[in-house]
Amino acid sequence: RGLLRRSVSHSFLSFASTTGACRAIQKLTRVRVVDNSALGNTSYHRPPKCIHVYNKTGVGKVGDTILLAIKGEKKKALIVGHKMPGPNMTPRFDSNNVVLIEDNGNPIGTRIKTPIPYILRQREGEFSKVLAIARNFV
Amino acid sequence: CRISSDGKPATFQPPPKPVIIDKQKQGEERRFLSPEFIPPRGRTDPLKFYIERKDMIQRRKVFNIPEFYVGSILAVTTANPYASEKASRFVGICIQRGGKGLGATFVLRNVIEDQGVEICYELYSPRIQAIEVLKLEKRLDDNLMYLRDALPEYSTFDVNMKPVSHLEHEEIPVNKLQVRMKPKPWSKRWERPKYNIKGIKFELPEEKMKEAQKWSKPWLEFDMLREYDTSKIEEKIWKEVNEELKK
């Protein structure tokens, strides 16, 4: 009691490295839902956060599926844009954008106003329904 | 036909040709050398830059890369296999020009449907089909990355805006716009003297501005080892590039 906790750096901890800011989407990133679904647009006291990335690496880029925690529920989502700069000629967005999706790939919302990168068209088979509700492409 | 005073019919004398004094061309021709031609300071063989310049000139003969600066509004059409009509057009303000040689890039920024989008294009990429300069102007800074932390109205540009005409001989207009920022925190501490930004209207209290000046390095401008005088190199490269382009 009353003793201050001092952070002791032992020699065996000196190799511990800290990763820099990832800026793509990984666990615990707050994302922005861009479709017009009720789940994405109603306000809640906690922002929607990513809890799992369906990827070999835990880092999600455009076109990856993630698990989102929204309003106390778990929902799958598709990443449609992130703050991390990608390959040249691809757009970089000012916010991490995500579209809510069901397990079979059907989007929950009916319209997507924000621009979607053209690269998603490459996997037309998996994302055909999401691309169908998208309005603008970049 | 008129009869001259001698009484004989006068031979047709064509009227004297009007002498057009093109006042526009009389003024000194503005020289603009794209910044990616200037080789960076280093110990690489100049042969490498010469070969790269040849390739750059070859590309410029086939495809016109107009003169533009950081702060001008451009419209770029790129070939895209996944776009309708196989071509996609993006309009935006150039916030940064980087890279030297064939890898030169420029970043265009625009805000579409309340979403800020930035695309980094390679100047010499064969995928680019057209670059149009919609508005040619300069800003107070070389790097407009602070537009990410500025109010979105300063980065919104109409996708269907008409190109603003710019006369050949006139000086490039400098837009002395002072941009208003969103509340802090910003992605970088733009008030610090390291970035030397003139184009922001800082509405921070005096103590914060004074505290930012603590990080100033006034000795840097007198550092002789950092000097890189490019005037002579530019002259040589300008002559070389112009001769090649005229062929």
PDB file of C-alpha atoms in Angstrom, chain B residues 63-182:
ATOM      1  CA  PHE B  63       2.326  11.222 -74.658  1.00  0.00           C
ATOM      2  CA  ASN B  64       2.034  14.842 -73.599  1.00  0.00           C
ATOM      3  CA  ILE B  65       2.800  15.452 -69.914  1.00  0.00           C
ATOM      4  CA  PRO B  66       1.743  19.047 -69.278  1.00  0.00           C
ATOM      5  CA  GLU B  67       3.404  21.495 -66.962  1.00  0.00           C
ATOM      6  CA  PHE B  68       1.828  21.540 -63.514  1.00  0.00           C
ATOM      7  CA  TYR B  69       2.771  22.387 -59.966  1.00  0.00           C
ATOM      8  CA  VAL B  70       1.753  21.336 -56.477  1.00  0.00           C
ATOM      9  CA  GLY B  71      -1.606  23.043 -55.987  1.00  0.00           C
ATOM     10  CA  SER B  72      -2.895  22.772 -59.549  1.00  0.00           C
ATOM     11  CA  ILE B  73      -6.059  20.853 -60.273  1.00  0.00           C
ATOM     12  CA  LEU B  74      -5.621  17.922 -62.656  1.00  0.00           C
ATOM     13  CA  ALA B  75      -7.866  15.329 -64.280  1.00  0.00           C
ATOM     14  CA  VAL B  76      -6.209  11.988 -65.021  1.00  0.00           C
ATOM     15  CA  THR B  77      -7.736   9.200 -67.146  1.00  0.00           C
ATOM     16  CA  THR B  78      -6.128   5.800 -66.583  1.00  0.00           C
ATOM     17  CA  ALA B  79      -6.644   2.503 -68.325  1.00  0.00           C
ATOM     18  CA  ASN B  80      -8.437   0.175 -65.944  1.00  0.00           C
ATOM     19  CA  PRO B  81      -9.596  -3.307 -66.968  1.00  0.00           C
ATOM     20  CA  TYR B  82     -12.237  -3.253 -64.213  1.00  0.00           C
ATOM     21  CA  ALA B  83     -13.791   0.099 -65.055  1.00  0.00           C
ATOM     22  CA  SER B  84     -16.702   0.672 -67.393  1.00  0.00           C
ATOM     23  CA  GLU B  85     -15.386   1.858 -70.791  1.00  0.00           C
ATOM     24  CA  LYS B  86     -12.032   0.430 -69.579  1.00  0.00           C
ATOM     25  CA  ALA B  87     -10.944   3.968 -68.504  1.00  0.00           C
ATOM     26  CA  SER B  88     -11.407   5.766 -65.207  1.00  0.00           C
ATOM     27  CA  ARG B  89     -11.138   9.520 -64.662  1.00  0.00           C
ATOM     28  CA  PHE B  90     -10.079  11.165 -61.403  1.00  0.00           C
ATOM     29  CA  VAL B  91     -10.034  14.894 -60.690  1.00  0.00           C
ATOM     30  CA  GLY B  92      -8.050  16.295 -57.798  1.00  0.00           C
ATOM     31  CA  ILE B  93      -5.544  18.802 -56.493  1.00  0.00           C
ATOM     32  CA  CYS B  94      -1.895  17.818 -56.678  1.00  0.00           C
ATOM     33  CA  ILE B  95      -0.602  17.733 -53.106  1.00  0.00           C
ATOM     34  CA  GLN B  96       2.825  16.240 -53.647  1.00  0.00           C
ATOM     35  CA  ARG B  97       5.291  15.502 -56.438  1.00  0.00           C
ATOM     36  CA  GLY B  98       7.898  12.934 -55.536  1.00  0.00           C
ATOM     37  CA  GLY B  99      10.424  10.590 -57.041  1.00  0.00           C
ATOM     38  CA  LYS B 100      13.063  11.216 -59.689  1.00  0.00           C
ATOM     39  CA  GLY B 101      13.467   9.785 -63.141  1.00  0.00           C
ATOM     40  CA  LEU B 102      10.923   7.330 -64.506  1.00  0.00           C
ATOM     41  CA  GLY B 103       9.478   6.604 -61.071  1.00  0.00           C
ATOM     42  CA  ALA B 104       8.248  10.159 -60.600  1.00  0.00           C
ATOM     43  CA  THR B 105       4.847  10.264 -58.893  1.00  0.00           C
ATOM     44  CA  PHE B 106       2.245  12.832 -58.017  1.00  0.00           C
ATOM     45  CA  VAL B 107      -0.576  12.516 -55.509  1.00  0.00           C
ATOM     46  CA  LEU B 108      -4.046  13.873 -56.316  1.00  0.00           C
ATOM     47  CA  ARG B 109      -6.558  14.524 -53.570  1.00  0.00           C
ATOM     48  CA  ASN B 110     -10.296  15.100 -53.724  1.00  0.00           C
ATOM     49  CA  VAL B 111     -13.273  14.711 -51.438  1.00  0.00           C
ATOM     50  CA  ILE B 112     -16.070  12.632 -53.021  1.00  0.00           C
ATOM     51  CA  GLU B 113     -19.349  12.151 -51.122  1.00  0.00           C
ATOM     52  CA  ASP B 114     -17.740  13.341 -47.866  1.00  0.00           C
ATOM     53  CA  GLN B 115     -14.948  10.809 -48.219  1.00  0.00           C
ATOM     54  CA  GLY B 116     -11.407  12.069 -48.806  1.00  0.00           C
ATOM     55  CA  VAL B 117      -9.620  10.058 -51.503  1.00  0.00           C
ATOM     56  CA  GLU B 118      -5.974  10.324 -52.529  1.00  0.00           C
ATOM     57  CA  ILE B 119      -4.431   8.528 -55.478  1.00  0.00           C
ATOM     58  CA  CYS B 120      -0.686   8.388 -56.155  1.00  0.00           C
ATOM     59  CA  TYR B 121      -0.077   8.254 -59.929  1.00  0.00           C
ATOM     60  CA  GLU B 122       3.185   7.493 -61.708  1.00  0.00           C
ATOM     61  CA  LEU B 123       3.876  10.168 -64.355  1.00  0.00           C
ATOM     62  CA  TYR B 124       5.498   7.791 -66.828  1.00  0.00           C
ATOM     63  CA  SER B 125       3.207   4.818 -66.339  1.00  0.00           C
ATOM     64  CA  PRO B 126       1.836   3.447 -69.636  1.00  0.00           C
ATOM     65  CA  ARG B 127      -1.550   3.010 -67.939  1.00  0.00           C
ATOM     66  CA  ILE B 128      -2.140   6.757 -67.924  1.00  0.00           C
ATOM     67  CA  GLN B 129      -4.081   7.770 -71.024  1.00  0.00           C
ATOM     68  CA  ALA B 130      -4.514  11.517 -70.500  1.00  0.00           C
ATOM     69  CA  ILE B 131      -3.471  14.222 -68.047  1.00  0.00           C
ATOM     70  CA  GLU B 132      -5.425  17.487 -68.260  1.00  0.00           C
ATOM     71  CA  VAL B 133      -4.592  20.551 -66.256  1.00  0.00           C
ATOM     72  CA  LEU B 134      -7.932  22.056 -65.253  1.00  0.00           C
ATOM     73  CA  LYS B 135      -6.408  24.922 -63.295  1.00  0.00           C
ATOM     74  CA  LEU B 136      -2.720  25.764 -63.356  1.00  0.00           C
ATOM     75  CA  GLU B 137      -1.631  27.506 -60.205  1.00  0.00           C
ATOM     76  CA  LYS B 138       0.903  27.343 -57.422  1.00  0.00           C
ATOM     77  CA  ARG B 139       0.382  27.501 -53.681  1.00  0.00           C
ATOM     78  CA  LEU B 140       2.498  28.903 -50.896  1.00  0.00           C
ATOM     79  CA  ASP B 141       4.000  25.491 -50.093  1.00  0.00           C
ATOM     80  CA  ASP B 142       5.660  22.658 -51.967  1.00  0.00           C
ATOM     81  CA  ASN B 143       3.778  19.984 -50.060  1.00  0.00           C
ATOM     82  CA  LEU B 144       0.084  20.213 -49.309  1.00  0.00           C
ATOM     83  CA  MET B 145      -0.157  17.147 -47.053  1.00  0.00           C
ATOM     84  CA  TYR B 146      -1.772  19.383 -44.415  1.00  0.00           C
ATOM     85  CA  LEU B 147      -4.955  19.353 -46.486  1.00  0.00           C
ATOM     86  CA  ARG B 148      -5.714  16.010 -44.800  1.00  0.00           C
ATOM     87  CA  ASP B 149      -6.138  17.873 -41.504  1.00  0.00           C
ATOM     88  CA  ALA B 150      -7.803  20.922 -43.016  1.00  0.00           C
ATOM     89  CA  LEU B 151     -11.558  21.396 -43.309  1.00  0.00           C
ATOM     90  CA  PRO B 152     -12.893  19.236 -46.159  1.00  0.00           C
ATOM     91  CA  GLU B 153     -14.118  22.249 -48.149  1.00  0.00           C
ATOM     92  CA  TYR B 154     -10.501  23.041 -49.077  1.00  0.00           C
ATOM     93  CA  SER B 155     -10.036  19.654 -50.750  1.00  0.00           C
ATOM     94  CA  THR B 156     -13.366  19.390 -52.589  1.00  0.00           C
ATOM     95  CA  PHE B 157     -13.231  20.010 -56.311  1.00  0.00           C
ATOM     96  CA  ASP B 158     -16.030  19.532 -58.798  1.00  0.00           C
ATOM     97  CA  VAL B 159     -15.479  16.439 -60.932  1.00  0.00           C
ATOM     98  CA  ASN B 160     -17.049  18.110 -63.955  1.00  0.00           C
ATOM     99  CA  MET B 161     -15.314  21.455 -63.663  1.00  0.00           C
ATOM    100  CA  LYS B 162     -14.347  23.205 -66.895  1.00  0.00           C
ATOM    101  CA  PRO B 163     -10.662  23.810 -67.572  1.00  0.00           C
ATOM    102  CA  VAL B 164      -9.655  27.368 -66.656  1.00  0.00           C
ATOM    103  CA  SER B 165      -7.761  28.869 -69.583  1.00  0.00           C
ATOM    104  CA  HIS B 166      -4.216  29.982 -68.928  1.00  0.00           C
ATOM    105  CA  LEU B 167      -2.244  32.133 -71.349  1.00  0.00           C
ATOM    106  CA  GLU B 168       1.207  31.034 -72.455  1.00  0.00           C
ATOM    107  CA  HIS B 169       3.325  33.992 -71.473  1.00  0.00           C
ATOM    108  CA  GLU B 170       1.728  34.925 -68.181  1.00  0.00           C
ATOM    109  CA  GLU B 171       3.301  34.099 -64.854  1.00  0.00           C
ATOM    110  CA  ILE B 172       1.822  31.145 -63.016  1.00  0.00           C
ATOM    111  CA  PRO B 173      -0.616  32.597 -60.442  1.00  0.00           C
ATOM    112  CA  VAL B 174       0.245  31.891 -56.809  1.00  0.00           C
ATOM    113  CA  ASN B 175      -2.819  31.182 -54.718  1.00  0.00           C
ATOM    114  CA  LYS B 176      -2.115  32.779 -51.343  1.00  0.00           C
ATOM    115  CA  LEU B 177      -4.933  30.919 -49.699  1.00  0.00           C
ATOM    116  CA  GLN B 178      -4.575  30.368 -45.961  1.00  0.00           C
ATOM    117  CA  VAL B 179      -6.341  27.172 -45.061  1.00  0.00           C
ATOM    118  CA  ARG B 180      -8.335  26.677 -41.852  1.00  0.00           C
ATOM    119  CA  MET B 181      -7.710  23.459 -39.988  1.00  0.00           C
ATOM    120  CA  LYS B 182      -9.850  20.956 -38.142  1.00  0.00           C
TER     121      LYS B 182
END
